[in-house]
PDB file of C-alpha atoms in Angstrom:
ATOM      1  CA  UNK A   1     -79.957  74.533   8.053  1.00  0.00           C
ATOM      2  CA  UNK A   2     -81.565  71.174   7.086  1.00  0.00           C
ATOM      3  CA  UNK A   3     -82.826  72.457   3.459  1.00  0.00           C
ATOM      4  CA  UNK A   4     -79.741  73.609   2.237  1.00  0.00           C
ATOM      5  CA  UNK A   5     -77.286  70.372   3.052  1.00  0.00           C
ATOM      6  CA  UNK A   6     -80.332  68.366   1.647  1.00  0.00           C
ATOM      7  CA  UNK A   7     -80.594  70.318  -2.140  1.00  0.00           C
ATOM      8  CA  UNK A   8     -76.618  70.384  -1.990  1.00  0.00           C
ATOM      9  CA  UNK A   9     -76.389  66.699  -1.262  1.00  0.00           C
ATOM     10  CA  UNK A  10     -78.982  66.299  -4.020  1.00  0.00           C
ATOM     11  CA  UNK A  11     -77.410  68.297  -6.779  1.00  0.00           C
ATOM     12  CA  UNK A  12     -74.553  66.594  -6.167  1.00  0.00           C
ATOM     13  CA  UNK A  13     -75.898  63.244  -6.446  1.00  0.00           C
ATOM     14  CA  UNK A  14     -77.868  64.416  -9.668  1.00  0.00           C
ATOM     15  CA  UNK A  15     -74.804  63.842 -12.341  1.00  0.00           C
ATOM     16  CA  UNK A  16     -74.518  60.251 -11.166  1.00  0.00           C
ATOM     17  CA  UNK A  17     -77.989  59.306 -10.563  1.00  0.00           C
ATOM     18  CA  UNK A  18     -78.936  60.444 -14.215  1.00  0.00           C
ATOM     19  CA  UNK A  19     -75.658  59.816 -16.232  1.00  0.00           C
ATOM     20  CA  UNK A  20     -76.033  58.054 -19.135  1.00  0.00           C
ATOM     21  CA  UNK A  21     -73.879  54.912 -20.041  1.00  0.00           C
ATOM     22  CA  UNK A  22     -70.233  56.099 -22.099  1.00  0.00           C
ATOM     23  CA  UNK A  23     -70.950  55.786 -25.844  1.00  0.00           C
ATOM     24  CA  UNK A  24     -67.894  53.281 -25.936  1.00  0.00           C
ATOM     25  CA  UNK A  25     -68.131  51.375 -23.926  1.00  0.00           C
ATOM     26  CA  UNK A  26     -64.849  48.811 -23.065  1.00  0.00           C
ATOM     27  CA  UNK A  27     -64.793  46.250 -25.499  1.00  0.00           C
ATOM     28  CA  UNK A  28     -62.569  42.589 -24.924  1.00  0.00           C
ATOM     29  CA  UNK A  29     -59.376  42.684 -26.203  1.00  0.00           C
ATOM     30  CA  UNK A  30     -59.672  42.173 -30.303  1.00  0.00           C
ATOM     31  CA  UNK A  31     -58.056  38.253 -31.194  1.00  0.00           C
ATOM     32  CA  UNK A  32     -55.730  38.771 -34.375  1.00  0.00           C
ATOM     33  CA  UNK A  33     -56.331  35.967 -36.958  1.00  0.00           C
ATOM     34  CA  UNK A  34     -52.835  34.596 -37.609  1.00  0.00           C
ATOM     35  CA  UNK A  35     -51.976  34.294 -41.438  1.00  0.00           C
ATOM     36  CA  UNK A  36     -51.639  31.359 -43.069  1.00  0.00           C
ATOM     37  CA  UNK A  37     -47.715  32.264 -42.813  1.00  0.00           C
ATOM     38  CA  UNK A  38     -48.024  33.073 -39.509  1.00  0.00           C
ATOM     39  CA  UNK A  39     -49.091  29.406 -38.510  1.00  0.00           C
ATOM     40  CA  UNK A  40     -47.326  27.225 -40.238  1.00  0.00           C
ATOM     41  CA  UNK A  41     -44.222  29.391 -38.612  1.00  0.00           C
ATOM     42  CA  UNK A  42     -46.313  28.319 -34.914  1.00  0.00           C
ATOM     43  CA  UNK A  43     -46.037  24.373 -36.637  1.00  0.00           C
ATOM     44  CA  UNK A  44     -42.983  24.792 -37.495  1.00  0.00           C
ATOM     45  CA  UNK A  45     -41.751  26.322 -34.302  1.00  0.00           C
ATOM     46  CA  UNK A  46     -43.183  23.474 -32.222  1.00  0.00           C
ATOM     47  CA  UNK A  47     -41.097  20.943 -34.109  1.00  0.00           C
ATOM     48  CA  UNK A  48     -38.144  22.483 -33.703  1.00  0.00           C
ATOM     49  CA  UNK A  49     -38.341  23.094 -29.641  1.00  0.00           C
ATOM     50  CA  UNK A  50     -39.834  19.446 -29.944  1.00  0.00           C
ATOM     51  CA  UNK A  51     -36.370  18.433 -31.605  1.00  0.00           C
ATOM     52  CA  UNK A  52     -34.385  20.513 -29.516  1.00  0.00           C
ATOM     53  CA  UNK A  53     -35.438  19.711 -25.961  1.00  0.00           C
ATOM     54  CA  UNK A  54     -35.229  16.026 -27.243  1.00  0.00           C
ATOM     55  CA  UNK A  55     -32.277  15.942 -27.729  1.00  0.00           C
ATOM     56  CA  UNK A  56     -30.869  18.843 -25.020  1.00  0.00           C
ATOM     57  CA  UNK A  57     -32.278  15.784 -22.579  1.00  0.00           C
ATOM     58  CA  UNK A  58     -30.186  12.761 -24.468  1.00  0.00           C
ATOM     59  CA  UNK A  59     -27.046  15.595 -24.188  1.00  0.00           C
ATOM     60  CA  UNK A  60     -27.712  16.321 -19.877  1.00  0.00           C
ATOM     61  CA  UNK A  61     -28.566  12.290 -19.248  1.00  0.00           C
ATOM     62  CA  UNK A  62     -25.207  11.429 -21.474  1.00  0.00           C
ATOM     63  CA  UNK A  63     -23.665  14.402 -19.302  1.00  0.00           C
ATOM     64  CA  UNK A  64     -24.999  13.384 -15.854  1.00  0.00           C
ATOM     65  CA  UNK A  65     -24.320   9.722 -16.178  1.00  0.00           C
ATOM     66  CA  UNK A  66     -20.181  10.391 -17.338  1.00  0.00           C
ATOM     67  CA  UNK A  67     -20.226  12.145 -14.280  1.00  0.00           C
ATOM     68  CA  UNK A  68     -22.111   9.382 -12.117  1.00  0.00           C
ATOM     69  CA  UNK A  69     -20.186   6.732 -13.272  1.00  0.00           C
ATOM     70  CA  UNK A  70     -16.523   9.077 -12.928  1.00  0.00           C
ATOM     71  CA  UNK A  71     -17.660   9.556  -9.125  1.00  0.00           C
ATOM     72  CA  UNK A  72     -18.409   5.549  -8.277  1.00  0.00           C
ATOM     73  CA  UNK A  73     -15.103   4.652 -10.669  1.00  0.00           C
ATOM     74  CA  UNK A  74     -15.536   0.328  -9.670  1.00  0.00           C
ATOM     75  CA  UNK A  75     -11.295   0.435 -10.818  1.00  0.00           C
ATOM     76  CA  UNK A  76     -10.595   2.022  -7.420  1.00  0.00           C
ATOM     77  CA  UNK A  77     -11.520  -1.032  -5.879  1.00  0.00           C
ATOM     78  CA  UNK A  78      -9.563  -3.627  -8.109  1.00  0.00           C
ATOM     79  CA  UNK A  79      -6.264  -5.081  -6.231  1.00  0.00           C
ATOM     80  CA  UNK A  80      -4.369  -6.545  -9.115  1.00  0.00           C
ATOM     81  CA  UNK A  81      -2.758  -4.809 -12.083  1.00  0.00           C
ATOM     82  CA  UNK A  82      -4.458  -6.892 -14.416  1.00  0.00           C
ATOM     83  CA  UNK A  83      -7.735  -6.765 -13.218  1.00  0.00           C
ATOM     84  CA  UNK A  84      -7.960  -2.588 -13.101  1.00  0.00           C
ATOM     85  CA  UNK A  85      -6.676  -2.812 -16.831  1.00  0.00           C
ATOM     86  CA  UNK A  86      -9.881  -5.165 -17.640  1.00  0.00           C
ATOM     87  CA  UNK A  87     -11.327  -2.809 -15.545  1.00  0.00           C
ATOM     88  CA  UNK A  88     -10.811   0.274 -17.326  1.00  0.00           C
ATOM     89  CA  UNK A  89     -11.268  -1.146 -20.255  1.00  0.00           C
ATOM     90  CA  UNK A  90     -14.629  -1.751 -20.069  1.00  0.00           C
ATOM     91  CA  UNK A  91     -14.845   1.124 -18.269  1.00  0.00           C
ATOM     92  CA  UNK A  92     -13.547   3.303 -21.567  1.00  0.00           C
ATOM     93  CA  UNK A  93     -16.273   1.565 -23.773  1.00  0.00           C
ATOM     94  CA  UNK A  94     -19.276   3.202 -21.524  1.00  0.00           C
ATOM     95  CA  UNK A  95     -17.264   6.451 -21.596  1.00  0.00           C
ATOM     96  CA  UNK A  96     -16.795   6.288 -25.136  1.00  0.00           C
ATOM     97  CA  UNK A  97     -20.750   5.711 -25.626  1.00  0.00           C
ATOM     98  CA  UNK A  98     -21.071   8.710 -23.368  1.00  0.00           C
ATOM     99  CA  UNK A  99     -18.803  10.572 -25.246  1.00  0.00           C
ATOM    100  CA  UNK A 100     -20.630   9.916 -28.785  1.00  0.00           C
ATOM    101  CA  UNK A 101     -23.958  10.025 -27.312  1.00  0.00           C
ATOM    102  CA  UNK A 102     -23.284  13.836 -25.469  1.00  0.00           C
ATOM    103  CA  UNK A 103     -21.475  15.089 -28.658  1.00  0.00           C
ATOM    104  CA  UNK A 104     -24.347  13.759 -31.050  1.00  0.00           C
ATOM    105  CA  UNK A 105     -26.526  15.793 -29.230  1.00  0.00           C
ATOM    106  CA  UNK A 106     -24.743  18.468 -29.320  1.00  0.00           C
ATOM    107  CA  UNK A 107     -23.822  18.562 -33.006  1.00  0.00           C
ATOM    108  CA  UNK A 108     -27.252  17.927 -33.419  1.00  0.00           C
ATOM    109  CA  UNK A 109     -28.836  21.059 -31.775  1.00  0.00           C
ATOM    110  CA  UNK A 110     -26.392  23.349 -33.327  1.00  0.00           C
ATOM    111  CA  UNK A 111     -27.623  22.021 -36.845  1.00  0.00           C
ATOM    112  CA  UNK A 112     -31.100  22.190 -35.980  1.00  0.00           C
ATOM    113  CA  UNK A 113     -32.087  25.084 -38.440  1.00  0.00           C
ATOM    114  CA  UNK A 114     -34.836  27.483 -36.024  1.00  0.00           C
ATOM    115  CA  UNK A 115     -37.585  29.130 -38.952  1.00  0.00           C
ATOM    116  CA  UNK A 116     -38.171  32.019 -39.577  1.00  0.00           C
ATOM    117  CA  UNK A 117     -40.764  34.243 -41.289  1.00  0.00           C
ATOM    118  CA  UNK A 118     -38.849  37.212 -42.890  1.00  0.00           C
ATOM    119  CA  UNK A 119     -35.455  37.871 -43.696  1.00  0.00           C
ATOM    120  CA  UNK A 120     -32.403  36.404 -40.746  1.00  0.00           C
ATOM    121  CA  UNK A 121     -30.441  39.590 -41.436  1.00  0.00           C
ATOM    122  CA  UNK A 122     -30.125  39.777 -37.703  1.00  0.00           C
ATOM    123  CA  UNK A 123     -26.617  41.832 -36.282  1.00  0.00           C
ATOM    124  CA  UNK A 124     -25.955  42.625 -32.655  1.00  0.00           C
ATOM    125  CA  UNK A 125     -22.545  44.878 -31.300  1.00  0.00           C
ATOM    126  CA  UNK A 126     -20.917  41.620 -32.157  1.00  0.00           C
ATOM    127  CA  UNK A 127     -21.872  40.958 -35.413  1.00  0.00           C
ATOM    128  CA  UNK A 128     -23.782  38.845 -37.252  1.00  0.00           C
ATOM    129  CA  UNK A 129     -24.666  35.211 -35.473  1.00  0.00           C
ATOM    130  CA  UNK A 130     -23.469  32.419 -37.451  1.00  0.00           C
ATOM    131  CA  UNK A 131     -25.824  29.985 -39.025  1.00  0.00           C
ATOM    132  CA  UNK A 132     -26.466  26.889 -38.096  1.00  0.00           C
ATOM    133  CA  UNK A 133     -24.171  24.687 -41.156  1.00  0.00           C
ATOM    134  CA  UNK A 134     -21.600  27.040 -39.227  1.00  0.00           C
ATOM    135  CA  UNK A 135     -22.055  26.488 -36.154  1.00  0.00           C
ATOM    136  CA  UNK A 136     -21.299  22.729 -37.075  1.00  0.00           C
ATOM    137  CA  UNK A 137     -18.101  23.013 -39.113  1.00  0.00           C
ATOM    138  CA  UNK A 138     -16.842  25.213 -35.733  1.00  0.00           C
ATOM    139  CA  UNK A 139     -17.749  21.958 -33.437  1.00  0.00           C
ATOM    140  CA  UNK A 140     -16.370  19.890 -36.323  1.00  0.00           C
ATOM    141  CA  UNK A 141     -12.877  21.639 -36.292  1.00  0.00           C
ATOM    142  CA  UNK A 142     -13.040  21.825 -32.413  1.00  0.00           C
ATOM    143  CA  UNK A 143     -13.552  17.905 -32.537  1.00  0.00           C
ATOM    144  CA  UNK A 144     -11.133  17.305 -34.795  1.00  0.00           C
ATOM    145  CA  UNK A 145      -8.193  18.962 -33.048  1.00  0.00           C
ATOM    146  CA  UNK A 146      -8.951  17.894 -29.919  1.00  0.00           C
ATOM    147  CA  UNK A 147      -8.900  14.197 -31.299  1.00  0.00           C
ATOM    148  CA  UNK A 148      -5.677  15.072 -32.047  1.00  0.00           C
ATOM    149  CA  UNK A 149      -5.409  15.453 -28.475  1.00  0.00           C
ATOM    150  CA  UNK A 150      -6.637  12.782 -27.124  1.00  0.00           C
ATOM    151  CA  UNK A 151      -4.776  10.533 -29.192  1.00  0.00           C
ATOM    152  CA  UNK A 152      -1.357  12.064 -27.767  1.00  0.00           C
ATOM    153  CA  UNK A 153      -2.063  11.858 -24.044  1.00  0.00           C
ATOM    154  CA  UNK A 154      -2.666   7.939 -23.135  1.00  0.00           C
ATOM    155  CA  UNK A 155       0.517   7.770 -25.219  1.00  0.00           C
ATOM    156  CA  UNK A 156       2.448  10.100 -23.444  1.00  0.00           C
ATOM    157  CA  UNK A 157       1.159   8.644 -20.107  1.00  0.00           C
ATOM    158  CA  UNK A 158       1.982   5.077 -20.928  1.00  0.00           C
ATOM    159  CA  UNK A 159       5.761   6.244 -22.285  1.00  0.00           C
ATOM    160  CA  UNK A 160       5.480   7.893 -18.175  1.00  0.00           C
ATOM    161  CA  UNK A 161       5.684   4.474 -16.956  1.00  0.00           C
ATOM    162  CA  UNK A 162       6.981   2.087 -19.896  1.00  0.00           C
ATOM    163  CA  UNK A 163       8.782  -0.864 -18.568  1.00  0.00           C
ATOM    164  CA  UNK A 164       6.866  -1.253 -15.721  1.00  0.00           C
ATOM    165  CA  UNK A 165       3.658  -2.938 -15.067  1.00  0.00           C
ATOM    166  CA  UNK A 166       1.712  -0.260 -14.580  1.00  0.00           C
ATOM    167  CA  UNK A 167       1.987   1.196 -17.648  1.00  0.00           C
ATOM    168  CA  UNK A 168      -1.179   0.223 -19.085  1.00  0.00           C
ATOM    169  CA  UNK A 169      -3.188   1.152 -16.328  1.00  0.00           C
ATOM    170  CA  UNK A 170      -1.976   4.577 -16.763  1.00  0.00           C
ATOM    171  CA  UNK A 171      -2.739   4.501 -19.985  1.00  0.00           C
ATOM    172  CA  UNK A 172      -6.400   3.495 -19.170  1.00  0.00           C
ATOM    173  CA  UNK A 173      -6.757   5.879 -16.977  1.00  0.00           C
ATOM    174  CA  UNK A 174      -5.931   9.084 -18.971  1.00  0.00           C
ATOM    175  CA  UNK A 175      -8.140   8.124 -21.542  1.00  0.00           C
ATOM    176  CA  UNK A 176     -11.098   8.420 -19.142  1.00  0.00           C
ATOM    177  CA  UNK A 177      -9.512  11.589 -17.790  1.00  0.00           C
ATOM    178  CA  UNK A 178      -9.217  13.296 -21.018  1.00  0.00           C
ATOM    179  CA  UNK A 179     -12.662  11.979 -22.390  1.00  0.00           C
ATOM    180  CA  UNK A 180     -14.220  13.473 -18.916  1.00  0.00           C
ATOM    181  CA  UNK A 181     -12.735  16.404 -19.075  1.00  0.00           C
ATOM    182  CA  UNK A 182     -13.659  17.643 -22.136  1.00  0.00           C
ATOM    183  CA  UNK A 183     -17.307  16.566 -21.419  1.00  0.00           C
ATOM    184  CA  UNK A 184     -16.640  19.439 -18.945  1.00  0.00           C
ATOM    185  CA  UNK A 185     -15.516  21.857 -21.119  1.00  0.00           C
ATOM    186  CA  UNK A 186     -17.934  21.463 -23.642  1.00  0.00           C
ATOM    187  CA  UNK A 187     -20.683  21.127 -20.749  1.00  0.00           C
ATOM    188  CA  UNK A 188     -19.507  24.647 -20.371  1.00  0.00           C
ATOM    189  CA  UNK A 189     -18.707  26.173 -23.703  1.00  0.00           C
ATOM    190  CA  UNK A 190     -22.277  25.405 -25.563  1.00  0.00           C
ATOM    191  CA  UNK A 191     -24.393  24.810 -21.913  1.00  0.00           C
ATOM    192  CA  UNK A 192     -26.877  27.259 -23.722  1.00  0.00           C
ATOM    193  CA  UNK A 193     -27.765  25.147 -25.836  1.00  0.00           C
ATOM    194  CA  UNK A 194     -28.438  21.700 -23.620  1.00  0.00           C
ATOM    195  CA  UNK A 195     -29.290  23.173 -21.055  1.00  0.00           C
ATOM    196  CA  UNK A 196     -32.903  22.345 -20.845  1.00  0.00           C
TER     197      UNK A 196
END
């Protein structure tokens, strides 16, 4: 019995003992060499992404700065009407600067042209995406329409208190309110474009 067991065991192990290595061992994956066109595309894409990230950071900073300022409004502490007017005048200038930096960065992001290889004929279930020029034109139309609204709101707030000393205060408050509100709208509309 032990001889039969040894014979069976040796017959099953023989193929493994004398096995030949595979004729075609697996080689490491082949690294594809990029064409000069692809290499240039990679360089341009890196520049594009660096510009985009810089602009996104500018937009986010301006937005975050203004939203933080809104929470810590120094004009709430003013005890006189004249003090409130002067404070709102100073604060409105800072709000306008943040707004201009924010919208300027959004517009610049939309204007960036991503590098491409080959034709740009891309289409989806809702149609073809807008070009960077079309996106900027749309943004400019939106801002132009909003500017008309912005010009009406403070005067309307002023008129509600016309004849009293609070009219200029409500004019200043509504001016800041409308700009901050619009910044929140733009942050929502263009969130994909400005998020890091």
